[in-house]
Amino acid sequence: MIDYARKSLEGLWVGDCVGNLGQLYFAHDILKALSEGAARFGGKLSQYHNQFVHSDDTEEAIVLYNHLMNAEIDESPYINQDEFARELATRYMTRDPDGEIFGYGLNTRKVLRDIYEGVPWGDANKIIKRSEGMPSHIDSLVHSLSVGKGFTEAMGDVNARIQLQKEREIGKVKEGSCGNGSAMRVAPLGAFLAPIWHGDDENWSECSKLCDYEKRLVAEAALQAEVTHCHPEGIAGAIAITSLAHNITELMMEEDPKYGLNYPNFDRILYQNLLRRVPQGQVRDGIVKAKDLAYDMPIGKVIQVLGNGTHVTCQDTVPLCCYLAIKHLALNKKSSDLYEKAIIETSMAFGDVDTNCAIVGGVIGIVCPPPDKWSQFCKPMEGVCHCEIKYTPNDIAESVTIPVRV
């Protein structure tokens, strides 16, 4: 049995590494680095030891992948929230307790530290809602850098804003985070579940009601999201990427050459299933907009409609990533450089580049692996479980209502 979850993880990792470089350089510089090799990139990558380094996206995806590898395949749910929360917190605190090495989000740093110190994840995952009109921390950092301040001084400005925000937030009601962290790590989950819960004989349903296996798929995505991002939009973003990765893995598993990725207009089917599974809200509204965008629309206009992760939320990240992944599958599915084309365009969208590229890479990697000419310059993942998924014949043959055929 092909380990589609591992393929997804590797696609996510390389996308994250390339996108992480995109936080520091323009897209044309990224392409130069990829073509000439990081070690020859003008010495500017010395801080990365001549390697592309991944971010928190990959760190958290490794935790999720390992959690699934150690799950009991014949029992669900596969996400044990208490254990998963502890695993996320332990990896964070033992590898990057300040959050600076892998660039953990400022709220996530506090959430994971609190969990590690014994605060129940259901209490730790609440944050103060940012006031309307208040710039995000990344906006503040970019502004300081744009006016000529050095990185240390710019971070000092950000920390001063954080302290001021804390003082203003005393006594305010906390809520869950809608940050894109719930979606950035989750593609391997969809790939993992596809051989267990998948379609078989009937047509894809056009009704709004979900069948049993879809309800379980949605539930698993929500379970992994809730431990750090319990806002409805944070959960919706995780459901969207899990669903997309799951459907694409189903298409890859289809043995009949008339179906799967060869079926006409399969991209419309992917959108159809996303809209059936993702709950009402801003993430879903963004996917509705994405479905109607032409594939030849310039990326600058696309991000005006869908966002590009600048606000680090699922609402302004997930619709764009769904659009780019589905677009490149539709246009380049038979191309050996499918992965390259998808990640290059994603990097050109700027915004939260590493997360955008991680999400798109995690989805596209199920179909097309990252090229060696990129991965050879990426800092290897550490602490990844190498055990095999023990799917049983009964797991794989489980009957469901909604298949990959139309």
Coordinates of C-alpha atoms in Angstrom, one line a residue:
M1 CA 0.0 0.0 0.0
I2 CA 1.4 3.4 -1.0
D3 CA 2.0 5.7 1.9
Y4 CA 0.1 8.7 0.6
A5 CA 0.4 10.4 3.9
R6 CA 4.2 10.3 3.7
K7 CA 4.0 11.6 0.1
S8 CA 1.9 14.5 1.4
L9 CA 4.3 15.2 4.3
E10 CA 7.3 15.3 1.9
G11 CA 5.5 17.7 -0.4
L12 CA 4.5 19.9 2.5
W13 CA 8.1 19.9 3.8
V14 CA 9.7 21.0 0.5
G15 CA 7.0 23.5 -0.1
D16 CA 7.5 24.9 3.4
C17 CA 11.3 25.2 2.8
V18 CA 10.9 27.0 -0.5
G19 CA 8.2 29.3 0.9
N20 CA 10.2 30.0 4.0
L21 CA 13.0 31.4 1.8
G22 CA 10.2 33.4 0.2
Q23 CA 9.7 35.3 3.5
L24 CA 13.2 36.8 2.9
Y25 CA 13.6 37.2 -0.8
F26 CA 11.5 38.0 -3.9
A27 CA 10.1 35.3 -6.1
H28 CA 12.8 35.8 -8.8
D29 CA 15.5 35.3 -6.1
I30 CA 13.8 32.1 -5.0
L31 CA 14.0 30.8 -8.5
K32 CA 17.6 31.8 -8.8
A33 CA 18.4 29.9 -5.6
L34 CA 16.5 26.9 -6.8
S35 CA 18.3 26.8 -10.2
E36 CA 21.8 27.6 -9.0
G37 CA 21.6 25.8 -5.6
A38 CA 21.5 27.3 -2.2
A39 CA 25.2 26.9 -1.6
R40 CA 25.9 29.2 -4.6
F41 CA 23.3 31.8 -3.8
G42 CA 25.7 34.7 -3.2
G43 CA 26.5 33.6 0.3
K44 CA 23.2 35.0 1.5
L45 CA 22.0 31.6 2.9
S46 CA 24.9 31.3 5.3
Q47 CA 22.4 31.7 8.2
Y48 CA 20.7 28.6 6.9
H49 CA 24.0 26.6 6.6
N50 CA 23.5 26.5 2.9
Q51 CA 20.1 24.8 3.2
F52 CA 16.5 25.8 2.8
V53 CA 15.1 25.4 6.3
H54 CA 11.5 24.5 7.1
S55 CA 9.2 26.3 9.5
D56 CA 6.6 25.5 12.2
D57 CA 4.4 24.2 9.3
T58 CA 6.6 21.1 8.9
E59 CA 7.3 20.8 12.6
E60 CA 3.6 20.5 13.4
A61 CA 2.9 18.3 10.3
I62 CA 5.6 15.8 11.6
V63 CA 3.8 15.6 14.9
L64 CA 0.5 14.9 13.2
Y65 CA 2.1 12.3 10.8
N66 CA 3.7 10.5 13.8
H67 CA 0.5 10.6 15.7
L68 CA -1.3 8.9 12.8
M69 CA 1.5 6.3 12.4
N70 CA 1.0 5.3 16.0
A71 CA -2.8 5.3 16.0
E72 CA -4.8 2.1 16.1
I73 CA -5.9 1.7 12.5
D74 CA -9.0 -0.5 13.5
E75 CA -10.3 2.1 15.9
S76 CA -11.4 5.7 15.4
P77 CA -11.2 8.6 16.0
Y78 CA -7.6 8.5 15.0
I79 CA -6.9 11.9 16.6
N80 CA -6.5 11.6 20.4
Q81 CA -6.7 15.3 21.3
D82 CA -5.0 15.0 24.7
E83 CA -2.1 13.1 23.3
F84 CA -1.8 15.2 20.2
A85 CA -1.8 18.4 22.2
R86 CA 1.0 17.0 24.4
E87 CA 3.0 15.9 21.4
L88 CA 2.8 19.3 19.7
A89 CA 3.8 21.0 22.9
T90 CA 6.6 18.6 23.7
R91 CA 8.2 19.0 20.2
Y92 CA 7.9 22.7 20.5
M93 CA 9.4 23.0 23.9
T94 CA 12.3 20.5 23.3
R95 CA 13.3 21.8 19.9
D96 CA 12.4 25.5 19.8
P97 CA 11.1 26.8 23.2
D98 CA 11.3 30.4 22.1
G99 CA 9.6 29.8 18.8
E100 CA 12.3 31.7 16.9
I101 CA 14.1 28.8 15.0
F102 CA 11.0 27.6 13.2
G103 CA 9.0 30.8 13.3
Y104 CA 6.1 29.7 15.4
G105 CA 3.2 32.1 15.5
L106 CA 3.1 34.4 18.6
N107 CA -0.2 33.0 19.9
T108 CA 0.8 29.4 19.2
R109 CA 4.0 29.9 21.3
K110 CA 1.9 30.7 24.3
V111 CA -0.7 28.0 23.6
L112 CA 2.0 25.3 23.3
R113 CA 4.0 26.5 26.3
D114 CA 0.9 26.6 28.5
I115 CA -0.1 23.0 27.4
Y116 CA 3.5 21.8 28.1
E117 CA 3.2 23.4 31.6
G118 CA 0.0 21.5 32.3
V119 CA -2.8 23.9 31.3
P120 CA -5.6 21.8 29.7
W121 CA -5.5 22.4 25.9
G122 CA -9.2 23.4 26.0
D123 CA -8.2 26.4 28.2
A124 CA -4.8 27.1 26.6
N125 CA -6.2 27.4 23.1
K126 CA -8.2 30.6 23.8
I127 CA -6.9 34.0 22.7
I128 CA -8.0 37.6 22.9
K129 CA -9.8 38.7 19.8
R130 CA -7.7 41.4 17.9
S131 CA -9.5 44.7 17.8
E132 CA -10.8 45.9 14.5
G133 CA -8.3 48.1 12.7
M134 CA -5.4 46.8 14.8
P135 CA -2.6 45.7 12.4
S136 CA -1.4 42.1 12.7
H137 CA 2.0 41.5 14.2
I138 CA 3.3 40.6 10.7
D139 CA 1.9 43.8 9.3
S140 CA 3.8 45.8 12.0
L141 CA 7.0 43.9 11.3
V142 CA 6.8 44.5 7.6
H143 CA 6.0 48.2 8.1
S144 CA 9.0 48.7 10.4
L145 CA 11.3 46.9 7.9
S146 CA 9.9 48.9 5.0
V147 CA 10.9 52.2 6.7
G148 CA 14.5 51.1 7.0
K149 CA 14.7 49.7 10.5
G150 CA 16.9 46.7 11.2
F151 CA 15.4 43.4 12.1
T152 CA 16.2 43.7 15.8
E153 CA 14.7 47.1 16.1
A154 CA 11.7 46.0 14.1
M155 CA 11.1 43.1 16.4
G156 CA 11.4 45.5 19.3
D157 CA 8.5 47.5 17.8
V158 CA 6.4 44.3 17.5
N159 CA 7.1 43.3 21.1
A160 CA 6.1 46.8 22.2
R161 CA 2.8 46.5 20.4
I162 CA 2.3 43.0 21.9
Q163 CA 2.8 44.5 25.4
L164 CA 0.4 47.3 24.7
Q165 CA -2.1 44.9 23.3
K166 CA -1.9 42.8 26.5
E167 CA -2.5 45.8 28.6
R168 CA -5.6 46.7 26.6
E169 CA -6.9 43.1 26.8
I170 CA -7.2 42.8 30.5
G171 CA -10.7 41.6 31.3
K172 CA -11.7 41.0 27.7
V173 CA -13.4 37.8 26.7
K174 CA -11.2 35.1 25.1
E175 CA -12.1 33.1 22.0
G176 CA -10.5 30.4 19.8
S177 CA -7.9 31.2 17.1
C178 CA -8.8 31.2 13.4
G179 CA -5.1 31.2 12.4
N180 CA -4.0 29.2 9.5
G181 CA -1.9 26.8 11.6
S182 CA -4.8 24.4 11.8
A183 CA -4.7 24.0 8.0
M184 CA -1.0 24.2 7.3
R185 CA -0.2 20.9 8.9
V186 CA -3.3 18.8 8.0
A187 CA -2.9 17.6 4.4
P188 CA -1.3 14.3 5.5
L189 CA -4.4 13.5 7.5
G190 CA -6.6 13.5 4.4
A191 CA -4.1 11.4 2.6
F192 CA -3.9 9.0 5.5
L193 CA -7.7 8.5 5.8
A194 CA -8.4 7.9 2.1
P195 CA -7.5 4.2 2.0
I196 CA -9.6 3.7 5.0
W197 CA -12.7 5.7 4.1
H198 CA -13.3 6.1 0.4
G199 CA -15.9 5.8 -2.3
D200 CA -16.5 2.7 -4.3
D201 CA -19.5 2.0 -6.6
E202 CA -22.1 4.8 -6.7
N203 CA -22.0 8.3 -8.1
W204 CA -20.9 11.3 -6.0
S205 CA -23.9 12.6 -4.3
E206 CA -25.1 16.1 -5.2
C207 CA -27.2 16.4 -2.1
S208 CA -26.2 18.6 0.8
K209 CA -26.2 15.9 3.4
L210 CA -23.0 14.1 4.2
C211 CA -22.7 10.3 4.3
D212 CA -21.2 8.5 7.3
Y213 CA -17.6 8.4 6.2
E214 CA -17.7 12.1 5.3
K215 CA -19.0 13.0 8.7
R216 CA -16.0 11.1 10.2
L217 CA -13.6 12.8 7.9
V218 CA -14.9 16.2 8.9
A219 CA -14.7 15.1 12.6
E220 CA -11.1 14.0 12.4
A221 CA -10.1 17.3 10.8
A222 CA -11.9 19.2 13.5
L223 CA -10.3 17.2 16.3
Q224 CA -6.8 18.0 15.2
A225 CA -7.6 21.6 14.7
E226 CA -9.4 22.2 18.0
V227 CA -6.3 21.6 20.2
T228 CA -4.8 24.8 19.0
H229 CA -7.4 26.6 16.8
C230 CA -10.9 26.2 18.1
H231 CA -12.5 29.2 16.3
P232 CA -15.1 28.0 13.7
E233 CA -13.1 29.4 10.9
G234 CA -9.9 27.7 12.1
I235 CA -11.8 24.4 12.1
A236 CA -13.3 25.1 8.7
G237 CA -9.9 25.7 7.2
A238 CA -8.6 22.4 8.5
I239 CA -11.7 20.6 7.1
A240 CA -11.2 22.1 3.7
I241 CA -7.6 21.0 3.3
T242 CA -8.3 17.6 4.8
S243 CA -11.1 17.1 2.4
L244 CA -9.1 18.3 -0.6
A245 CA -6.2 16.0 0.2
H246 CA -8.5 13.1 0.8
N247 CA -10.3 13.5 -2.5
I248 CA -7.1 13.8 -4.4
T249 CA -5.8 10.6 -2.8
E250 CA -9.0 8.9 -3.8
L251 CA -8.4 10.0 -7.4
M252 CA -4.9 8.6 -7.2
M253 CA -6.2 5.3 -5.9
E254 CA -8.7 4.9 -8.7
E255 CA -7.6 1.9 -10.9
D256 CA -10.0 2.5 -13.8
P257 CA -8.1 4.8 -16.2
K258 CA -11.4 6.4 -17.3
Y259 CA -11.8 7.9 -13.8
G260 CA -9.6 9.5 -11.2
L261 CA -7.5 12.4 -12.5
N262 CA -8.4 11.5 -16.1
Y263 CA -12.1 12.2 -15.6
P264 CA -13.2 15.3 -17.4
N265 CA -13.8 18.3 -15.1
F266 CA -12.6 16.5 -12.0
D267 CA -11.6 20.0 -10.7
R268 CA -15.3 20.9 -10.5
I269 CA -15.9 17.7 -8.5
L270 CA -13.2 18.7 -6.0
Y271 CA -14.9 22.1 -5.5
Q272 CA -18.3 20.4 -5.2
N273 CA -17.1 18.2 -2.4
L274 CA -15.3 21.0 -0.6
L275 CA -18.5 23.1 -0.6
R276 CA -20.5 20.1 0.7
R277 CA -18.2 19.5 3.6
V278 CA -16.9 22.9 4.7
P279 CA -19.3 24.6 7.1
Q280 CA -20.9 27.9 6.3
G281 CA -18.6 30.9 7.0
Q282 CA -15.9 33.0 5.6
V283 CA -13.6 30.1 4.6
R284 CA -16.4 28.5 2.6
D285 CA -17.3 31.9 1.1
G286 CA -13.8 32.2 -0.1
I287 CA -13.9 28.8 -1.7
V288 CA -17.1 29.7 -3.5
K289 CA -15.2 32.7 -5.0
A290 CA -12.2 30.5 -5.9
K291 CA -14.4 28.1 -7.8
D292 CA -15.5 30.9 -10.1
L293 CA -12.1 32.3 -10.9
A294 CA -10.5 31.7 -14.3
Y295 CA -7.3 29.8 -14.3
D296 CA -5.6 32.4 -16.5
M297 CA -6.3 35.2 -14.1
P298 CA -3.1 37.0 -13.0
I299 CA -2.0 36.0 -9.5
G300 CA -2.1 39.6 -8.4
K301 CA -5.8 39.8 -9.2
V302 CA -6.4 36.4 -7.6
I303 CA -5.0 37.5 -4.3
Q304 CA -7.2 40.6 -4.4
V305 CA -10.2 38.3 -4.3
L306 CA -9.0 35.5 -2.1
G307 CA -6.2 36.9 0.0
N308 CA -2.7 35.5 0.4
G309 CA -2.3 34.8 4.1
T310 CA -1.1 38.2 5.1
H311 CA -3.4 38.2 8.1
V312 CA -2.3 34.6 8.9
T313 CA -5.9 33.4 9.1
C314 CA -7.7 30.5 7.5
Q315 CA -10.1 32.9 5.9
D316 CA -7.4 34.6 3.8
T317 CA -5.2 31.6 3.3
V318 CA -7.2 28.4 2.6
P319 CA -9.3 29.7 -0.4
L320 CA -6.1 30.7 -2.3
C321 CA -4.4 27.4 -1.5
C322 CA -7.4 25.4 -2.7
Y323 CA -7.5 27.5 -5.9
L324 CA -3.8 27.1 -6.7
A325 CA -3.7 23.3 -5.9
I326 CA -6.9 22.6 -8.0
K327 CA -5.8 24.9 -10.8
H328 CA -2.4 23.2 -11.2
L329 CA -3.9 19.7 -11.0
A330 CA -6.3 20.6 -13.7
L331 CA -3.8 22.2 -16.0
N332 CA -0.6 20.3 -15.3
K333 CA -1.7 16.8 -14.0
K334 CA 0.3 15.0 -16.7
S335 CA 3.4 17.2 -16.4
S336 CA 6.5 16.0 -14.7
D337 CA 7.0 19.5 -13.3
L338 CA 3.5 19.8 -11.8
Y339 CA 4.9 20.3 -8.3
E340 CA 7.4 22.9 -9.5
K341 CA 4.8 24.9 -11.3
A342 CA 2.4 24.9 -8.4
I343 CA 5.0 25.9 -5.8
I344 CA 6.5 28.6 -8.0
E345 CA 3.2 30.3 -8.6
T346 CA 2.3 29.9 -4.9
S347 CA 5.5 31.6 -3.9
M348 CA 4.7 34.5 -6.2
A349 CA 1.5 35.2 -4.3
F350 CA 3.7 36.4 -1.4
G351 CA 1.7 36.9 1.9
D352 CA 2.3 34.0 4.3
V353 CA 4.5 32.3 1.7
D354 CA 5.8 29.4 3.8
T355 CA 2.4 28.3 4.9
N356 CA 0.8 28.8 1.5
C357 CA 3.6 26.7 -0.1
A358 CA 3.3 24.1 2.6
I359 CA -0.4 23.7 2.1
V360 CA -0.2 23.5 -1.7
G361 CA 2.9 21.3 -1.5
G362 CA 1.1 18.9 0.9
V363 CA -1.8 18.5 -1.6
I364 CA 0.2 18.4 -4.8
G365 CA 2.8 16.1 -3.3
I366 CA 0.2 13.3 -3.2
V367 CA 0.2 13.3 -7.0
C368 CA 3.7 14.5 -7.9
P369 CA 6.8 14.4 -5.6
P370 CA 9.1 17.4 -5.1
P371 CA 12.0 17.4 -7.5
D372 CA 15.3 16.2 -6.2
K373 CA 17.0 19.4 -7.4
W374 CA 14.9 21.2 -4.7
S375 CA 14.8 18.7 -2.0
Q376 CA 18.6 18.1 -2.0
F377 CA 19.0 21.7 -0.6
C378 CA 16.3 21.3 2.0
K379 CA 17.2 20.7 5.6
P380 CA 16.1 17.1 6.3
M381 CA 13.1 16.5 8.5
E382 CA 14.0 15.1 11.9
G383 CA 12.1 12.7 14.2
V384 CA 9.8 11.4 11.5
C385 CA 8.3 8.0 12.3
H386 CA 9.5 5.4 9.8
C387 CA 7.0 2.7 10.7
E388 CA 4.7 1.4 8.0
I389 CA 0.9 2.0 8.0
K390 CA -0.7 -1.3 8.8
Y391 CA -3.8 -1.1 6.7
T392 CA -5.8 -4.3 6.8
P393 CA -7.9 -5.6 3.8
N394 CA -11.0 -4.8 5.8
D395 CA -9.8 -1.2 6.4
I396 CA -9.3 -0.7 2.7
A397 CA -12.5 -2.3 1.5
E398 CA -14.8 -0.5 3.9
S399 CA -18.0 0.4 2.0
V400 CA -19.1 4.0 1.8
T401 CA -21.7 6.0 -0.1
I402 CA -19.7 8.6 -2.0
P403 CA -17.1 7.4 -4.5
V404 CA -14.5 8.9 -6.7
R405 CA -16.5 8.2 -9.8
V406 CA -19.1 10.5 -11.4

